[in-house]
């Protein structure tokens, strides 16, 4: 059974950095697109970043500040978040799309999700 477990969230100040991790189990995840999404209070879940076999994709709001990477040997995906802003405050979710190796933002096509990790940026 596929399981995704996020970690690394916390409370930081504006301008700080955090690195989120997503540990996957129950499959060979190097073949799949993995994504990070976030949901702020009262808002819809939105795309943050995704990674495929050799390419990445980012939302405009995080491009240049966040970096997604993966360690296939550890079945783990990371999200390095730099220059954090108050508007980055949200619950961050990891997800996998087992139907493609190409990264994308189409939230409904990701078929397994983690439980989320809270990131709070204090201004």
Tab-separated table of N, CA, C and O in Angstrom:
chain	number	residue	atom	x	y	z
A	1	UNK	N	0.837	-1.185	0.000
A	1	UNK	CA	0.000	0.000	0.000
A	1	UNK	C	0.875	1.240	0.000
A	1	UNK	O	1.837	1.348	0.752
A	2	UNK	N	0.505	2.191	-0.847
A	2	UNK	CA	1.271	3.427	-0.958
A	2	UNK	C	1.040	4.297	0.269
A	2	UNK	O	-0.096	4.510	0.694
A	3	UNK	N	2.136	4.783	0.823
A	3	UNK	CA	2.054	5.735	1.925
A	3	UNK	C	3.043	6.857	1.703
A	3	UNK	O	4.181	6.621	1.282
A	4	UNK	N	2.600	8.067	1.991
A	4	UNK	CA	3.444	9.248	1.911
A	4	UNK	C	3.412	9.939	3.263
A	4	UNK	O	2.327	10.200	3.798
A	5	UNK	N	4.584	10.243	3.796
A	5	UNK	CA	4.665	10.872	5.110
A	5	UNK	C	5.537	12.112	5.011
A	5	UNK	O	6.735	12.018	4.730
A	6	UNK	N	4.911	13.272	5.241
A	6	UNK	CA	5.641	14.541	5.216
A	6	UNK	C	6.229	14.852	6.583
A	6	UNK	O	5.677	14.459	7.608
A	7	UNK	N	7.306	15.605	6.571
A	7	UNK	CA	7.912	16.095	7.807
A	7	UNK	C	8.700	17.360	7.500
A	7	UNK	O	8.933	17.679	6.328
A	8	UNK	N	9.079	18.070	8.556
A	8	UNK	CA	9.927	19.237	8.393
A	8	UNK	C	9.242	20.573	8.540
A	8	UNK	O	9.894	21.618	8.493
A	9	UNK	N	7.927	20.553	8.711
A	9	UNK	CA	7.228	21.812	8.897
A	9	UNK	C	7.546	22.447	10.233
A	9	UNK	O	8.184	21.833	11.088
A	10	UNK	N	7.099	23.692	10.404
A	10	UNK	CA	7.330	24.369	11.672
A	10	UNK	C	7.000	25.833	11.600
A	10	UNK	O	6.425	26.316	10.618
A	11	UNK	N	7.379	26.548	12.646
A	11	UNK	CA	7.154	27.983	12.756
A	11	UNK	C	8.475	28.701	12.525
A	11	UNK	O	9.458	28.440	13.238
A	12	UNK	N	8.498	29.569	11.532
A	12	UNK	CA	9.700	30.327	11.217
A	12	UNK	C	9.322	31.784	11.001
A	12	UNK	O	8.146	32.133	10.955
A	13	UNK	N	10.350	32.611	10.824
A	13	UNK	CA	10.122	34.029	10.567
A	13	UNK	C	10.330	34.346	9.083
A	13	UNK	O	10.974	33.582	8.356
A	14	UNK	N	9.794	35.465	8.691
A	14	UNK	CA	9.959	35.924	7.311
A	14	UNK	C	11.437	35.945	6.935
A	14	UNK	O	12.263	36.449	7.703
A	15	UNK	N	11.736	35.382	5.766
A	15	UNK	CA	13.112	35.344	5.294
A	15	UNK	C	13.863	34.081	5.647
A	15	UNK	O	14.942	33.825	5.091
A	16	UNK	N	13.312	33.293	6.546
A	16	UNK	CA	13.952	32.044	6.956
A	16	UNK	C	13.784	30.962	5.896
A	16	UNK	O	13.086	31.155	4.897
A	17	UNK	N	14.415	29.821	6.169
A	17	UNK	CA	14.342	28.668	5.276
A	17	UNK	C	13.836	27.449	6.029
A	17	UNK	O	14.002	27.343	7.255
A	18	UNK	N	13.228	26.534	5.282
A	18	UNK	CA	12.800	25.248	5.804
A	18	UNK	C	12.978	24.221	4.702
A	18	UNK	O	12.876	24.557	3.514
A	19	UNK	N	13.206	22.977	5.113
A	19	UNK	CA	13.227	21.891	4.133
A	19	UNK	C	12.204	20.842	4.542
A	19	UNK	O	12.292	20.258	5.631
A	20	UNK	N	11.258	20.628	3.670
A	20	UNK	CA	10.256	19.587	3.881
A	20	UNK	C	10.717	18.294	3.233
A	20	UNK	O	11.388	18.310	2.198
A	21	UNK	N	10.336	17.190	3.862
A	21	UNK	CA	10.634	15.865	3.319
A	21	UNK	C	9.348	15.076	3.153
A	21	UNK	O	8.404	15.256	3.929
A	22	UNK	N	9.351	14.220	2.163
A	22	UNK	CA	8.207	13.330	1.926
A	22	UNK	C	8.767	11.937	1.700
A	22	UNK	O	9.389	11.680	0.663
A	23	UNK	N	8.570	11.063	2.670
A	23	UNK	CA	9.046	9.693	2.575
A	23	UNK	C	7.932	8.811	2.015
A	23	UNK	O	6.832	8.779	2.571
A	24	UNK	N	8.240	8.125	0.923
A	24	UNK	CA	7.246	7.293	0.252
A	24	UNK	C	7.545	5.818	0.457
A	24	UNK	O	8.706	5.413	0.520
A	25	UNK	N	6.513	5.030	0.539
A	25	UNK	CA	6.665	3.582	0.662
A	25	UNK	C	5.540	2.902	-0.085
A	25	UNK	O	4.510	3.505	-0.381
A	26	UNK	N	5.768	1.621	-0.428
A	26	UNK	CA	4.738	0.862	-1.123
A	26	UNK	C	4.857	0.913	-2.626
A	26	UNK	O	3.878	0.637	-3.328
A	27	UNK	N	6.025	1.260	-3.132
A	27	UNK	CA	6.185	1.283	-4.582
A	27	UNK	C	7.564	1.748	-4.979
A	27	UNK	O	8.402	2.058	-4.136
A	28	UNK	N	7.796	1.795	-6.295
A	28	UNK	CA	9.059	2.299	-6.842
A	28	UNK	C	8.796	3.692	-7.376
A	28	UNK	O	8.363	3.871	-8.509
A	29	UNK	N	9.035	4.684	-6.593
A	29	UNK	CA	8.573	6.033	-6.866
A	29	UNK	C	9.425	6.792	-7.853
A	29	UNK	O	9.035	7.863	-8.319
A	30	UNK	N	10.592	6.269	-8.188
A	30	UNK	CA	11.421	6.948	-9.176
A	30	UNK	C	10.737	7.011	-10.531
A	30	UNK	O	11.090	7.838	-11.367
A	31	UNK	N	9.746	6.154	-10.750
A	31	UNK	CA	9.043	6.118	-12.030
A	31	UNK	C	7.876	7.096	-12.097
A	31	UNK	O	7.238	7.234	-13.139
A	32	UNK	N	7.587	7.768	-10.985
A	32	UNK	CA	6.376	8.565	-10.913
A	32	UNK	C	6.646	10.047	-10.701
A	32	UNK	O	7.670	10.432	-10.148
A	33	UNK	N	5.677	10.841	-11.138
A	33	UNK	CA	5.717	12.260	-10.821
A	33	UNK	C	5.327	12.457	-9.356
A	33	UNK	O	4.375	11.855	-8.885
A	34	UNK	N	6.074	13.290	-8.678
A	34	UNK	CA	5.802	13.617	-7.278
A	34	UNK	C	5.579	15.117	-7.181
A	34	UNK	O	6.289	15.889	-7.845
A	35	UNK	N	4.635	15.511	-6.359
A	35	UNK	CA	4.334	16.925	-6.248
A	35	UNK	C	4.167	17.398	-4.824
A	35	UNK	O	3.912	16.610	-3.923
A	36	UNK	N	4.346	18.691	-4.665
A	36	UNK	CA	4.044	19.368	-3.410
A	36	UNK	C	2.911	20.356	-3.675
A	36	UNK	O	2.948	21.104	-4.665
A	37	UNK	N	1.940	20.345	-2.789
A	37	UNK	CA	0.816	21.261	-2.841
A	37	UNK	C	0.667	21.893	-1.463
A	37	UNK	O	1.241	21.419	-0.491
A	38	UNK	N	-0.093	22.960	-1.383
A	38	UNK	CA	-0.339	23.592	-0.087
A	38	UNK	C	-1.757	24.124	-0.021
A	38	UNK	O	-2.374	24.421	-1.044
A	39	UNK	N	-2.225	24.222	1.214
A	39	UNK	CA	-3.566	24.734	1.435
A	39	UNK	C	-3.551	25.659	2.638
A	39	UNK	O	-3.295	25.226	3.766
A	40	UNK	N	-3.815	26.922	2.381
A	40	UNK	CA	-3.919	27.903	3.456
A	40	UNK	C	-5.333	27.884	4.018
A	40	UNK	O	-6.274	27.435	3.353
A	41	UNK	N	-5.467	28.374	5.215
A	41	UNK	CA	-6.775	28.370	5.877
A	41	UNK	C	-7.800	29.130	5.038
A	41	UNK	O	-7.552	30.268	4.611
A	42	UNK	N	-8.909	28.488	4.766
A	42	UNK	CA	-9.981	29.120	4.020
A	42	UNK	C	-9.773	29.176	2.521
A	42	UNK	O	-10.580	29.791	1.809
A	43	UNK	N	-8.710	28.553	2.033
A	43	UNK	CA	-8.422	28.596	0.595
A	43	UNK	C	-8.357	27.191	0.027
A	43	UNK	O	-8.244	26.201	0.750
A	44	UNK	N	-8.414	27.115	-1.288
A	44	UNK	CA	-8.310	25.831	-1.961
A	44	UNK	C	-6.852	25.362	-2.000
A	44	UNK	O	-5.920	26.169	-1.931
A	45	UNK	N	-6.696	24.069	-2.115
A	45	UNK	CA	-5.360	23.509	-2.247
A	45	UNK	C	-4.760	23.948	-3.579
A	45	UNK	O	-5.445	23.937	-4.602
A	46	UNK	N	-3.479	24.316	-3.562
A	46	UNK	CA	-2.845	24.811	-4.770
A	46	UNK	C	-1.506	24.129	-5.016
A	46	UNK	O	-0.836	23.670	-4.094
A	47	UNK	N	-1.132	24.106	-6.268
A	47	UNK	CA	0.127	23.513	-6.702
A	47	UNK	C	1.304	24.382	-6.248
A	47	UNK	O	1.243	25.606	-6.315
A	48	UNK	N	2.375	23.702	-5.811
A	48	UNK	CA	3.603	24.395	-5.432
A	48	UNK	C	4.741	24.004	-6.366
A	48	UNK	O	5.360	24.850	-7.006
A	49	UNK	N	5.015	22.698	-6.436
A	49	UNK	CA	6.130	22.217	-7.250
A	49	UNK	C	5.943	20.736	-7.534
A	49	UNK	O	5.239	20.042	-6.805
A	50	UNK	N	6.587	20.278	-8.598
A	50	UNK	CA	6.531	18.864	-8.945
A	50	UNK	C	7.840	18.453	-9.594
A	50	UNK	O	8.559	19.298	-10.160
A	51	UNK	N	8.110	17.162	-9.512
A	51	UNK	CA	9.346	16.638	-10.074
A	51	UNK	C	9.063	15.317	-10.760
A	51	UNK	O	8.272	14.501	-10.282
A	52	UNK	N	9.694	15.160	-11.913
A	52	UNK	CA	9.575	13.906	-12.634
A	52	UNK	C	10.908	13.195	-12.644
A	52	UNK	O	11.689	13.320	-11.700
A	53	UNK	N	11.174	12.470	-13.712
A	53	UNK	CA	12.451	11.733	-13.781
A	53	UNK	C	13.632	12.686	-13.888
A	53	UNK	O	14.641	12.521	-13.221
A	54	UNK	N	13.466	13.715	-14.721
A	54	UNK	CA	14.602	14.624	-14.944
A	54	UNK	C	14.168	16.071	-15.104
A	54	UNK	O	14.944	16.896	-15.577
A	55	UNK	N	12.953	16.370	-14.749
A	55	UNK	CA	12.470	17.736	-14.911
A	55	UNK	C	11.637	18.148	-13.702
A	55	UNK	O	11.193	17.304	-12.923
A	56	UNK	N	11.460	19.456	-13.580
A	56	UNK	CA	10.699	20.021	-12.473
A	56	UNK	C	9.730	21.073	-12.979
A	56	UNK	O	9.852	21.558	-14.115
A	57	UNK	N	8.785	21.396	-12.132
A	57	UNK	CA	7.826	22.452	-12.441
A	57	UNK	C	7.517	23.195	-11.155
A	57	UNK	O	7.499	22.585	-10.078
A	58	UNK	N	7.277	24.499	-11.277
A	58	UNK	CA	7.012	25.332	-10.115
A	58	UNK	C	5.865	26.296	-10.394
A	58	UNK	O	5.664	26.731	-11.528
A	59	UNK	N	5.163	26.649	-9.323
A	59	UNK	CA	4.197	27.719	-9.458
A	59	UNK	C	4.959	29.041	-9.516
A	59	UNK	O	6.074	29.152	-9.012
A	60	UNK	N	4.354	30.027	-10.107
A	60	UNK	CA	5.010	31.338	-10.226
A	60	UNK	C	5.294	31.944	-8.855
A	60	UNK	O	6.269	32.672	-8.685
A	61	UNK	N	4.457	31.632	-7.878
A	61	UNK	CA	4.590	32.251	-6.568
A	61	UNK	C	5.812	31.764	-5.795
A	61	UNK	O	6.255	32.426	-4.856
A	62	UNK	N	6.365	30.612	-6.176
A	62	UNK	CA	7.512	30.086	-5.442
A	62	UNK	C	8.764	29.967	-6.306
A	62	UNK	O	9.849	29.666	-5.794
A	63	UNK	N	8.626	30.194	-7.592
A	63	UNK	CA	9.758	30.038	-8.506
A	63	UNK	C	10.903	30.949	-8.084
A	63	UNK	O	10.714	32.133	-7.812
A	64	UNK	N	12.093	30.373	-8.000
A	64	UNK	CA	13.259	31.141	-7.581
A	64	UNK	C	13.501	31.108	-6.090
A	64	UNK	O	14.588	31.467	-5.622
A	65	UNK	N	12.510	30.671	-5.306
A	65	UNK	CA	12.667	30.594	-3.850
A	65	UNK	C	12.646	29.146	-3.360
A	65	UNK	O	13.332	28.811	-2.396
A	66	UNK	N	11.844	28.316	-3.998
A	66	UNK	CA	11.704	26.917	-3.590
A	66	UNK	C	12.400	26.016	-4.603
A	66	UNK	O	12.422	26.308	-5.805
A	67	UNK	N	12.920	24.900	-4.093
A	67	UNK	CA	13.558	23.904	-4.955
A	67	UNK	C	13.067	22.520	-4.569
A	67	UNK	O	13.155	22.135	-3.393
A	68	UNK	N	12.565	21.797	-5.548
A	68	UNK	CA	12.136	20.425	-5.316
A	68	UNK	C	13.224	19.483	-5.807
A	68	UNK	O	13.874	19.738	-6.822
A	69	UNK	N	13.433	18.416	-5.065
A	69	UNK	CA	14.439	17.423	-5.447
A	69	UNK	C	13.985	16.055	-4.949
A	69	UNK	O	13.036	15.957	-4.163
A	70	UNK	N	14.672	15.032	-5.397
A	70	UNK	CA	14.305	13.688	-4.959
A	70	UNK	C	15.545	12.831	-4.817
A	70	UNK	O	16.539	13.018	-5.529
A	71	UNK	N	15.466	11.914	-3.865
A	71	UNK	CA	16.510	10.924	-3.663
A	71	UNK	C	15.844	9.570	-3.890
A	71	UNK	O	15.158	9.053	-3.003
A	72	UNK	N	16.031	9.023	-5.079
A	72	UNK	CA	15.324	7.789	-5.428
A	72	UNK	C	15.773	6.603	-4.582
A	72	UNK	O	14.987	5.690	-4.318
A	73	UNK	N	17.008	6.626	-4.137
A	73	UNK	CA	17.491	5.528	-3.296
A	73	UNK	C	16.754	5.493	-1.960
A	73	UNK	O	16.575	4.436	-1.361
A	74	UNK	N	16.318	6.665	-1.511
A	74	UNK	CA	15.606	6.771	-0.236
A	74	UNK	C	14.101	6.901	-0.423
A	74	UNK	O	13.371	7.027	0.567
A	75	UNK	N	13.640	6.898	-1.681
A	75	UNK	CA	12.205	7.103	-1.942
A	75	UNK	C	11.696	8.359	-1.242
A	75	UNK	O	10.619	8.358	-0.635
A	76	UNK	N	12.459	9.417	-1.333
A	76	UNK	CA	12.130	10.654	-0.615
A	76	UNK	C	12.188	11.840	-1.562
A	76	UNK	O	13.086	11.930	-2.406
A	77	UNK	N	11.226	12.720	-1.407
A	77	UNK	CA	11.177	13.975	-2.154
A	77	UNK	C	11.317	15.118	-1.160
A	77	UNK	O	10.751	15.062	-0.062
A	78	UNK	N	12.036	16.129	-1.552
A	78	UNK	CA	12.295	17.269	-0.676
A	78	UNK	C	11.749	18.558	-1.297
A	78	UNK	O	11.642	18.685	-2.508
A	79	UNK	N	11.446	19.494	-0.431
A	79	UNK	CA	11.098	20.841	-0.865
A	79	UNK	C	11.904	21.812	-0.020
A	79	UNK	O	11.615	22.008	1.162
A	80	UNK	N	12.931	22.378	-0.625
A	80	UNK	CA	13.742	23.397	0.046
A	80	UNK	C	13.068	24.741	-0.167
A	80	UNK	O	12.886	25.184	-1.311
A	81	UNK	N	12.708	25.385	0.928
A	81	UNK	CA	11.986	26.649	0.865
A	81	UNK	C	12.851	27.746	1.461
A	81	UNK	O	13.182	27.704	2.653
A	82	UNK	N	13.237	28.691	0.629
A	82	UNK	CA	14.053	29.821	1.065
A	82	UNK	C	13.262	31.119	0.974
A	82	UNK	O	12.231	31.189	0.292
A	83	UNK	N	13.751	32.126	1.643
A	83	UNK	CA	13.123	33.456	1.614
A	83	UNK	C	11.627	33.362	1.864
A	83	UNK	O	10.810	33.918	1.125
A	84	UNK	N	11.278	32.678	2.912
A	84	UNK	CA	9.860	32.443	3.196
A	84	UNK	C	9.118	33.738	3.511
A	84	UNK	O	9.675	34.667	4.119
A	85	UNK	N	7.877	33.770	3.072
A	85	UNK	CA	7.014	34.917	3.267
A	85	UNK	C	5.794	34.498	4.084
A	85	UNK	O	5.460	33.318	4.135
A	86	UNK	N	5.118	35.469	4.651
A	86	UNK	CA	3.925	35.174	5.433
A	86	UNK	C	2.886	34.441	4.580
A	86	UNK	O	2.180	33.558	5.075
A	87	UNK	N	2.814	34.785	3.319
A	87	UNK	CA	1.826	34.156	2.428
A	87	UNK	C	2.163	32.712	2.073
A	87	UNK	O	1.377	32.029	1.412
A	88	UNK	N	3.324	32.231	2.508
A	88	UNK	CA	3.656	30.815	2.327
A	88	UNK	C	3.054	29.952	3.441
A	88	UNK	O	3.149	28.723	3.382
A	89	UNK	N	2.463	30.580	4.435
A	89	UNK	CA	1.845	29.845	5.535
A	89	UNK	C	0.718	28.962	5.017
A	89	UNK	O	-0.203	29.440	4.352
A	90	UNK	N	0.813	27.678	5.310
A	90	UNK	CA	-0.180	26.714	4.820
A	90	UNK	C	0.180	25.328	5.335
A	90	UNK	O	1.266	25.120	5.895
A	91	UNK	N	-0.727	24.399	5.121
A	91	UNK	CA	-0.407	22.989	5.286
A	91	UNK	C	0.135	22.507	3.948
A	91	UNK	O	-0.499	22.713	2.909
A	92	UNK	N	1.299	21.881	3.973
A	92	UNK	CA	1.946	21.408	2.760
A	92	UNK	C	1.757	19.892	2.637
A	92	UNK	O	1.997	19.141	3.591
A	93	UNK	N	1.329	19.492	1.443
A	93	UNK	CA	1.040	18.090	1.162
A	93	UNK	C	1.944	17.564	0.056
A	93	UNK	O	2.207	18.254	-0.937
A	94	UNK	N	2.339	16.334	0.227
A	94	UNK	CA	3.078	15.611	-0.802
A	94	UNK	C	2.095	14.686	-1.516
A	94	UNK	O	1.167	14.160	-0.884
A	95	UNK	N	2.307	14.481	-2.812
A	95	UNK	CA	1.412	13.617	-3.568
A	95	UNK	C	2.176	12.920	-4.690
A	95	UNK	O	3.238	13.391	-5.114
A	96	UNK	N	1.624	11.816	-5.167
A	96	UNK	CA	2.231	11.064	-6.254
A	96	UNK	C	1.201	10.804	-7.349
A	96	UNK	O	0.033	10.531	-7.068
A	97	UNK	N	1.653	10.920	-8.593
A	97	UNK	CA	0.845	10.540	-9.756
A	97	UNK	C	1.539	9.359	-10.402
A	97	UNK	O	2.576	9.521	-11.052
A	98	UNK	N	0.948	8.180	-10.209
A	98	UNK	CA	1.572	6.968	-10.727
A	98	UNK	C	1.325	6.735	-12.212
A	98	UNK	O	1.770	5.737	-12.767
A	99	UNK	N	0.640	7.673	-12.867
A	99	UNK	CA	0.326	7.505	-14.284
A	99	UNK	C	1.282	8.223	-15.211
A	99	UNK	O	1.151	8.124	-16.432
A	100	UNK	N	2.222	8.958	-14.648
A	100	UNK	CA	3.154	9.682	-15.490
A	100	UNK	C	4.473	9.901	-14.765
A	100	UNK	O	4.524	9.888	-13.533
A	101	UNK	N	5.514	10.124	-15.549
A	101	UNK	CA	6.815	10.475	-14.989
A	101	UNK	C	7.077	11.967	-15.185
A	101	UNK	O	8.073	12.498	-14.723
A	102	UNK	N	6.130	12.653	-15.834
A	102	UNK	CA	6.304	14.078	-16.105
A	102	UNK	C	5.686	14.910	-14.983
A	102	UNK	O	4.544	14.674	-14.603
A	103	UNK	N	6.382	15.899	-14.473
A	103	UNK	CA	5.824	16.746	-13.412
A	103	UNK	C	4.712	17.636	-13.949
A	103	UNK	O	4.780	18.113	-15.090
A	104	UNK	N	3.699	17.844	-13.155
A	104	UNK	CA	2.574	18.685	-13.599
A	104	UNK	C	1.823	19.227	-12.405
A	104	UNK	O	2.040	18.808	-11.271
A	105	UNK	N	0.915	20.166	-12.667
A	105	UNK	CA	0.166	20.861	-11.624
A	105	UNK	C	-1.276	20.382	-11.484
A	105	UNK	O	-2.025	20.920	-10.661
A	106	UNK	N	-1.678	19.389	-12.234
A	106	UNK	CA	-3.085	18.955	-12.258
A	106	UNK	C	-3.406	18.131	-11.021
A	106	UNK	O	-3.195	16.919	-10.972
A	107	UNK	N	-3.958	18.809	-10.037
A	107	UNK	CA	-4.132	18.244	-8.707
A	107	UNK	C	-4.982	16.980	-8.707
A	107	UNK	O	-4.703	16.037	-7.963
A	108	UNK	N	-5.993	16.936	-9.551
A	108	UNK	CA	-6.914	15.785	-9.531
A	108	UNK	C	-6.276	14.507	-10.060
A	108	UNK	O	-6.813	13.413	-9.851
A	109	UNK	N	-5.148	14.629	-10.702
A	109	UNK	CA	-4.503	13.446	-11.270
A	109	UNK	C	-3.510	12.802	-10.308
A	109	UNK	O	-2.999	11.715	-10.584
A	110	UNK	N	-3.255	13.443	-9.190
A	110	UNK	CA	-2.385	12.839	-8.183
A	110	UNK	C	-3.228	11.876	-7.360
A	110	UNK	O	-4.261	12.269	-6.810
A	111	UNK	N	-2.811	10.630	-7.269
A	111	UNK	CA	-3.710	9.625	-6.715
A	111	UNK	C	-3.423	9.207	-5.273
A	111	UNK	O	-4.260	8.542	-4.665
A	112	UNK	N	-2.279	9.571	-4.719
A	112	UNK	CA	-2.032	9.327	-3.306
A	112	UNK	C	-1.460	10.595	-2.672
A	112	UNK	O	-0.655	11.310	-3.308
A	113	UNK	N	-1.892	10.810	-1.428
A	113	UNK	CA	-1.516	12.031	-0.717
A	113	UNK	C	-1.021	11.713	0.682
A	113	UNK	O	-1.465	10.733	1.305
A	114	UNK	N	-0.134	12.555	1.180
A	114	UNK	CA	0.266	12.471	2.561
A	114	UNK	C	-0.713	13.203	3.454
A	114	UNK	O	-1.700	13.781	2.983
A	115	UNK	N	-0.408	13.202	4.741
A	115	UNK	CA	-1.324	13.804	5.712
A	115	UNK	C	-1.085	15.305	5.894
A	115	UNK	O	-1.908	15.982	6.485
A	116	UNK	N	0.023	15.796	5.390
A	116	UNK	CA	0.313	17.220	5.446
A	116	UNK	C	1.204	17.604	6.607
A	116	UNK	O	1.246	16.928	7.635
A	117	UNK	N	1.921	18.703	6.441
A	117	UNK	CA	2.750	19.264	7.504
A	117	UNK	C	2.570	20.782	7.498
A	117	UNK	O	2.562	21.412	6.445
A	118	UNK	N	2.391	21.342	8.674
A	118	UNK	CA	2.095	22.772	8.799
A	118	UNK	C	3.362	23.608	8.704
A	118	UNK	O	4.358	23.333	9.378
A	119	UNK	N	3.285	24.628	7.879
A	119	UNK	CA	4.347	25.634	7.796
A	119	UNK	C	3.726	26.974	8.141
A	119	UNK	O	2.748	27.401	7.514
A	120	UNK	N	4.283	27.622	9.141
A	120	UNK	CA	3.795	28.929	9.559
A	120	UNK	C	4.947	29.911	9.506
A	120	UNK	O	5.984	29.692	10.126
A	121	UNK	N	4.739	30.989	8.743
A	121	UNK	CA	5.762	32.018	8.604
A	121	UNK	C	5.263	33.272	9.286
A	121	UNK	O	4.248	33.863	8.884
A	122	UNK	N	5.970	33.682	10.315
A	122	UNK	CA	5.584	34.847	11.109
A	122	UNK	C	6.275	36.093	10.573
A	122	UNK	O	7.487	36.104	10.362
A	123	UNK	N	5.480	37.123	10.363
A	123	UNK	CA	6.059	38.361	9.814
A	123	UNK	C	6.465	39.325	10.909
A	123	UNK	O	6.179	39.131	12.072
